[in-house]
Coordinates of C-alpha atoms and ligand atoms in Angstrom, one line a residue:
X1 CA 109.4 106.8 112.9
X2 CA 109.8 109.9 110.7
X3 CA 108.8 112.5 113.8
X4 CA 111.8 111.5 115.8
X5 CA 114.1 112.6 113.7
X6 CA 111.9 115.4 111.9
X7 CA 110.4 117.2 115.4
X8 CA 114.4 117.9 117.0
X9 CA 115.3 119.5 112.8
X10 CA 112.1 122.0 112.6
X11 CA 112.7 122.7 116.6
X12 CA 116.0 124.0 115.8
X13 CA 115.0 125.8 113.3
X14 CA 112.5 128.1 115.2
X15 CA 109.1 125.6 113.8
X16 CA 107.7 123.6 116.8
X17 CA 105.9 120.1 115.2
X18 CA 102.7 119.2 116.5
X19 CA 102.3 115.9 115.9
X20 CA 97.4 115.6 115.0
X21 CA 94.9 113.4 113.9
X22 CA 93.0 114.4 111.4
X23 CA 89.9 115.9 112.5
X24 CA 90.6 117.9 114.2
X25 CA 89.3 121.3 114.0
X26 CA 92.6 123.5 113.2
X27 CA 93.8 126.5 112.5
X28 CA 95.1 130.0 113.7
X29 CA 96.1 131.4 116.3
X30 CA 97.4 127.7 117.8
X31 CA 98.5 126.6 114.4
X32 CA 100.3 128.7 111.1
X33 CA 100.3 125.7 108.1
X34 CA 99.5 121.7 107.9
X35 CA 101.5 119.3 106.7
X36 CA 100.0 115.9 106.2
X37 CA 101.7 113.0 107.9
X38 CA 101.2 109.6 108.6
X39 CA 97.0 109.5 107.8
X40 CA 96.9 106.1 106.0
X41 CA 93.8 105.9 107.5
X42 CA 91.7 107.7 105.3
X43 CA 91.1 105.2 103.0
X44 CA 88.6 104.5 105.4
X45 CA 86.6 107.3 104.7
X46 CA 88.6 109.3 101.9
X47 CA 85.7 111.7 101.3
X48 CA 85.6 112.8 105.0
X49 CA 89.4 113.2 104.7
X50 CA 89.5 115.3 101.3
X51 CA 86.6 117.5 103.1
X52 CA 89.0 118.1 105.8
X53 CA 91.6 118.7 103.6
X54 CA 89.7 121.3 101.8
X55 CA 88.4 122.7 105.3
X56 CA 91.6 123.3 106.9
X57 CA 93.2 124.7 103.9
X58 CA 90.5 127.3 103.6
X59 CA 92.0 128.4 107.5
X60 CA 95.5 128.2 106.5
X61 CA 98.6 127.0 104.6
X62 CA 98.1 122.7 103.9
X63 CA 100.8 120.3 101.8
X64 CA 100.6 119.3 99.6
X65 CA 97.0 121.2 98.4
X66 CA 94.1 120.0 98.4
X67 CA 93.3 119.7 95.3
X68 CA 96.9 117.5 94.5
X69 CA 95.4 115.7 98.2
X70 CA 91.7 114.9 96.1
X71 CA 93.3 113.8 92.9
X72 CA 96.3 111.3 94.6
X73 CA 93.6 110.0 97.2
X74 CA 92.7 107.6 93.9
X75 CA 95.1 105.9 91.3
X76 CA 93.0 106.8 88.5
X77 CA 95.7 109.4 88.6
X78 CA 98.5 107.2 87.3
X79 CA 96.4 107.1 83.8
X80 CA 96.2 111.0 83.4
X81 CA 100.0 110.6 84.1
X82 CA 100.1 107.5 81.4
X83 CA 98.0 110.3 79.2
X84 CA 101.1 112.9 79.5
X85 CA 103.7 110.5 78.9
X86 CA 104.7 109.0 81.9
X87 CA 105.9 105.5 81.7
X88 CA 103.3 103.6 83.7
X89 CA 102.5 99.6 84.7
X90 CA 100.3 98.4 82.5
X91 CA 96.7 98.0 83.8
X92 CA 92.9 97.0 83.6
X93 CA 90.6 99.3 85.2
X94 CA 87.2 97.4 86.4
X95 CA 84.6 100.2 87.4
X96 CA 81.8 99.7 89.4
X97 CA 78.8 97.6 87.7
X98 CA 81.5 96.1 85.5
X99 CA 83.5 92.6 85.6
X100 CA 86.7 90.7 85.1
X101 CA 86.8 89.6 81.1
X102 CA 89.8 88.6 80.1
X103 CA 93.1 89.0 81.8
X104 CA 96.1 88.8 79.0
X105 CA 99.4 88.1 81.6
X106 CA 100.1 84.6 83.4
X107 CA 100.6 86.3 86.6
X108 CA 98.3 89.5 87.2
X109 CA 97.8 91.4 90.6
X110 CA 94.3 92.6 91.2
X111 CA 94.8 95.7 93.6
X112 CA 91.9 98.1 94.9
X113 CA 92.2 102.3 93.4
X114 CA 91.6 103.5 96.8
X115 CA 94.3 101.7 98.8
X116 CA 97.5 101.6 101.2
X117 CA 99.3 99.6 102.7
X118 CA 99.1 97.4 100.4
X119 CA 95.4 96.6 101.4
X120 CA 93.0 93.8 99.6
X121 CA 95.5 93.3 96.7
X122 CA 96.7 89.7 95.8
X123 CA 98.2 88.0 93.4
X124 CA 96.7 85.3 90.9
X125 CA 98.8 82.5 88.1
X126 CA 96.4 81.9 85.1
X127 CA 93.0 80.6 85.3
X128 CA 90.8 79.7 86.7
X129 CA 89.8 83.0 87.0
X130 CA 87.4 82.7 89.7
X131 CA 88.9 84.1 92.6
X132 CA 90.2 87.1 91.1
X133 CA 86.4 87.7 89.7
X134 CA 85.5 87.5 93.2
X135 CA 88.4 89.4 94.4
X136 CA 87.1 92.3 91.3
X137 CA 83.6 92.4 92.5
X138 CA 84.6 92.3 95.9
X139 CA 86.1 96.0 95.0
X140 CA 83.3 97.3 92.9
X141 CA 80.0 95.9 94.6
X142 CA 80.5 99.0 97.4
X143 CA 81.7 101.3 94.9
X144 CA 85.4 101.0 94.2
X145 CA 87.5 100.7 91.0
X146 CA 89.8 97.7 90.5
X147 CA 93.2 97.5 89.4
X148 CA 94.4 94.3 87.6
X149 CA 98.4 94.5 86.3
X150 CA 100.9 92.4 85.3
X151 CA 102.8 90.9 88.2
X152 CA 105.9 92.3 88.1
X153 CA 108.5 89.1 88.6
X154 CA 111.0 92.5 89.4
X155 CA 109.5 93.2 92.3
X156 CA 109.7 90.8 93.7
X157 CA 114.0 90.3 92.8
X158 CA 114.7 93.6 93.5
X159 CA 112.0 95.3 95.1
X160 CA 110.1 98.2 94.4
X161 CA 112.8 102.1 94.5
X162 CA 110.2 105.1 96.1
X163 CA 112.6 108.3 95.2
X164 CA 111.8 111.2 97.2
X165 CA 111.8 114.6 96.5
X166 CA 111.0 117.5 99.3
X167 CA 111.0 120.7 98.4
X168 CA 112.0 120.4 94.7
X169 CA 115.1 118.4 95.3
X170 CA 115.2 114.7 95.0
X171 CA 116.0 114.1 98.9
X172 CA 116.8 110.3 99.1
X173 CA 115.4 106.7 98.4
X174 CA 114.5 103.5 100.1
X175 CA 113.7 100.1 98.5
X176 CA 110.7 98.3 99.6
X177 CA 111.0 94.3 99.3
X178 CA 107.7 92.4 97.0
X179 CA 104.9 91.9 99.7
X180 CA 102.2 89.9 97.0
X181 CA 102.5 85.8 97.3
X182 CA 100.6 84.2 94.4
X183 CA 97.9 82.4 96.3
X184 CA 97.6 84.3 99.3
X185 CA 94.2 86.5 99.9
X186 CA 93.7 89.8 100.3
X187 CA 94.3 90.9 103.0
X188 CA 91.4 93.5 104.9
X189 CA 94.2 95.6 106.4
X190 CA 97.7 97.5 105.9
X191 CA 99.5 94.1 107.9
X192 CA 101.1 93.3 104.5
X193 CA 103.1 97.2 104.2
X194 CA 103.1 97.2 107.8
X195 CA 105.6 94.0 107.7
X196 CA 107.1 95.5 104.4
X197 CA 111.5 95.3 104.5
X198 CA 112.3 98.3 104.1
X199 CA 116.4 99.1 103.1
X200 CA 118.3 103.0 102.6
X201 CA 119.0 103.3 98.9
X202 CA 121.0 105.0 96.7
X203 CA 119.4 107.8 94.6
X204 CA 121.0 106.7 91.0
X205 CA 120.7 109.5 88.0
X206 CA 118.7 107.2 86.1
X207 CA 116.0 107.2 89.5
X208 CA 116.3 110.8 90.0
X209 CA 115.6 111.1 86.0
X210 CA 112.7 109.3 86.1
X211 CA 111.0 111.1 89.9
X212 CA 111.5 114.7 88.2
X213 CA 109.4 114.2 85.3
X214 CA 106.8 112.4 86.7
X215 CA 106.1 115.1 89.4
X216 CA 106.9 117.6 86.4
X217 CA 103.3 115.7 84.4
X218 CA 101.3 116.5 88.3
X219 CA 98.8 118.6 88.2
X220 CA 100.1 122.1 87.9
X221 CA 103.3 121.1 88.5
X222 CA 106.7 119.8 90.5
X223 CA 106.2 123.9 92.4
X224 CA 103.0 123.0 94.4
X225 CA 104.3 120.1 96.3
X226 CA 105.9 120.4 99.4
X227 CA 107.2 116.3 99.4
X228 CA 106.4 113.4 97.4
X229 CA 107.2 110.2 96.7
X230 CA 107.7 108.2 93.6
X231 CA 107.6 103.9 93.6
X232 CA 109.1 103.1 90.5
X233 CA 109.8 99.5 89.3
X234 CA 111.5 97.5 86.6
X235 CA 109.1 96.1 83.7
X236 CA 109.7 92.8 82.4
X237 CA 112.1 94.5 79.5
X238 CA 114.3 97.1 82.5
X239 CA 112.7 99.4 81.6
X240 CA 111.1 101.9 84.2
X241 CA 107.1 102.4 85.4
X242 CA 105.7 104.2 87.7
X243 CA 104.3 102.2 90.3
X244 CA 102.4 104.5 92.4
X245 CA 103.3 108.5 93.6
X246 CA 103.0 109.4 96.9
X247 CA 101.5 112.9 97.3
X248 CA 99.6 112.6 100.6
X249 CA 101.2 110.9 103.7
X250 CA 104.7 108.9 102.3
X251 CA 106.3 107.7 105.8
X252 CA 109.6 109.2 104.9
X253 CA 111.9 106.9 106.2
X254 CA 114.0 109.4 107.9
X255 CA 115.9 106.4 110.2
X256 CA 117.2 105.5 106.6
X257 CA 118.4 108.7 105.8
X258 CA 119.5 110.1 109.3
X259 CA 121.8 112.7 107.8
X260 CA 118.5 114.1 105.7
X261 CA 116.7 115.7 108.5
X262 CA 118.1 119.2 108.5
X263 CA 117.3 119.2 105.0
X264 CA 114.3 118.3 104.8
X265 CA 113.1 120.3 107.7
X266 CA 114.6 123.1 106.0
X267 CA 112.3 122.4 103.5
X268 CA 109.2 122.4 105.9
X269 CA 110.1 125.7 107.9
X270 CA 111.1 126.6 104.3
X271 CA 107.2 126.4 102.7
X272 CA 105.4 127.3 105.8
X273 CA 107.1 131.0 106.3
X274 CA 106.6 131.3 102.4
X275 CA 102.9 130.0 102.7
X276 CA 102.4 131.7 105.8
X277 CA 103.8 135.1 104.9
X278 CA 106.9 134.6 107.1
X279 CA 105.8 135.4 110.5
X280 CA 104.5 131.6 111.5
X281 CA 106.4 129.3 113.8
X282 CA 103.6 126.9 114.6
X283 CA 103.3 123.4 111.9
X284 CA 101.4 120.2 112.5
X285 CA 101.9 117.2 110.8
Ligands
ADP1 N1 101.9 94.4 89.7 C1 102.4 94.1 90.4 N2 103.7 93.5 90.7 C2 104.5 92.9 91.7 N3 103.6 93.6 93.0 C3 102.8 94.4 93.4 C4 102.5 94.6 91.9 N4 101.4 96.0 92.6 C5 101.8 96.2 94.0 N5 102.5 95.4 93.8 C6 102.5 94.5 95.6 O1 101.8 95.5 96.4 C7 102.5 96.5 97.4 C8 101.1 97.6 97.7 O2 101.2 97.7 96.5 P1 101.3 99.2 96.0 O3 100.4 99.4 94.8 O4 102.6 100.0 96.0 O5 99.4 100.4 96.7 P2 99.0 100.7 98.0 O6 101.0 100.9 98.4 O7 99.1 102.0 97.8 O8 99.0 99.7 98.5 C9 103.5 97.2 97.0 O9 104.2 97.3 97.0 C10 104.0 95.7 95.9 O10 104.7 94.8 97.6
MG2 MG1 102.8 101.4 97.8

C-alpha cells in the first residue's frame, strides 16, 4: 500500500505521518496539517465527510482544500470541466424525479454521480431498457443523480490511464482494466474496484498534456491542488476523454512507481512547510 513507501520517505524528510480515520477531531498541537489519503468510505456519508473537511480545514491546513473536496465528491463536476472545454465522456444526467428516456447508445453504462470503486455501476446492451431504468430509479429514488454513458470499448481493450499530478508535476501513471461486464448486476460494495487489475504505465506526452489541461480548469486553478489523479479513456475515434478526476483520495499505487516515493514525499513535506508556516513536522492521512 502507499503508506509502506510514503511514510518512511516522509520520515526521512523529518515529517511524521500518522494514519488516522476521518471523523476524528484533528488539529494542533498534535497535527500541523492533514493530507487526505484512502477515504473511499466517504461515499457512505458524503455530507458528513464534507463537513469534517470544513471543520478540519478551520483548524489546520488540509489537502486538498475543503471546497475542492466538496466539488469533487459529486461527478457533476464533470459538467463544469466540460463547460470549461475539457473533452469528457458523453453523459446523460438523470436527476431525482426524472426517469431514463431513450438512450442513444447501443451499449451503455449506468452509474451514480457519487461513487467509488465502481459501486452501483453496470453495463447494458440495447433494449429493452427495463433493467437499466430500474437501476437508474434505484439511484435517483433516494435523491441521487444517475449518469448514463456510452460503454467505451477502449476501456475493455486497453483500460483507462490514471495520470498522477503531485505538487504541480506529472509524477507517474497506472493503467486500470475495465470492470463492467454486460449483464452483470450493479454491486452494492467496492469489490469491483478492489479487484480491478492495475499495472504501471509510462506517462506519454499526450496524456501528460491532457492531464495538465484538466487541472488548469479546476476551480481556482491547478496550484491549489497538492495531488490529483486524472483518469483518461479513449473514445470511439481514439481521442482522449476525461472519465474521472480524483482530487479526494486517489490511492497513489507507489508500489508501481517506488522510485517516485521520495519526490511525492517531498511534495507533501513542501506543502506542509508552506501551509503550516514552516514549523510543522506532523502530518496525517
Ligand atoms: N463509460 C464507460 N465505459 C466503459 N467502462 C466504464 C465506463 N464508465 C465506467 N466504466 C468502468 O467502471 C469503473 C468505475 O467507473 P468510474 O467512472 O471510474 O467511477 P468510480 O471509480 O468513481 O466508481 C471504471 O474504472 C471502468 O472500468
Ligand atoms: Mg474510477
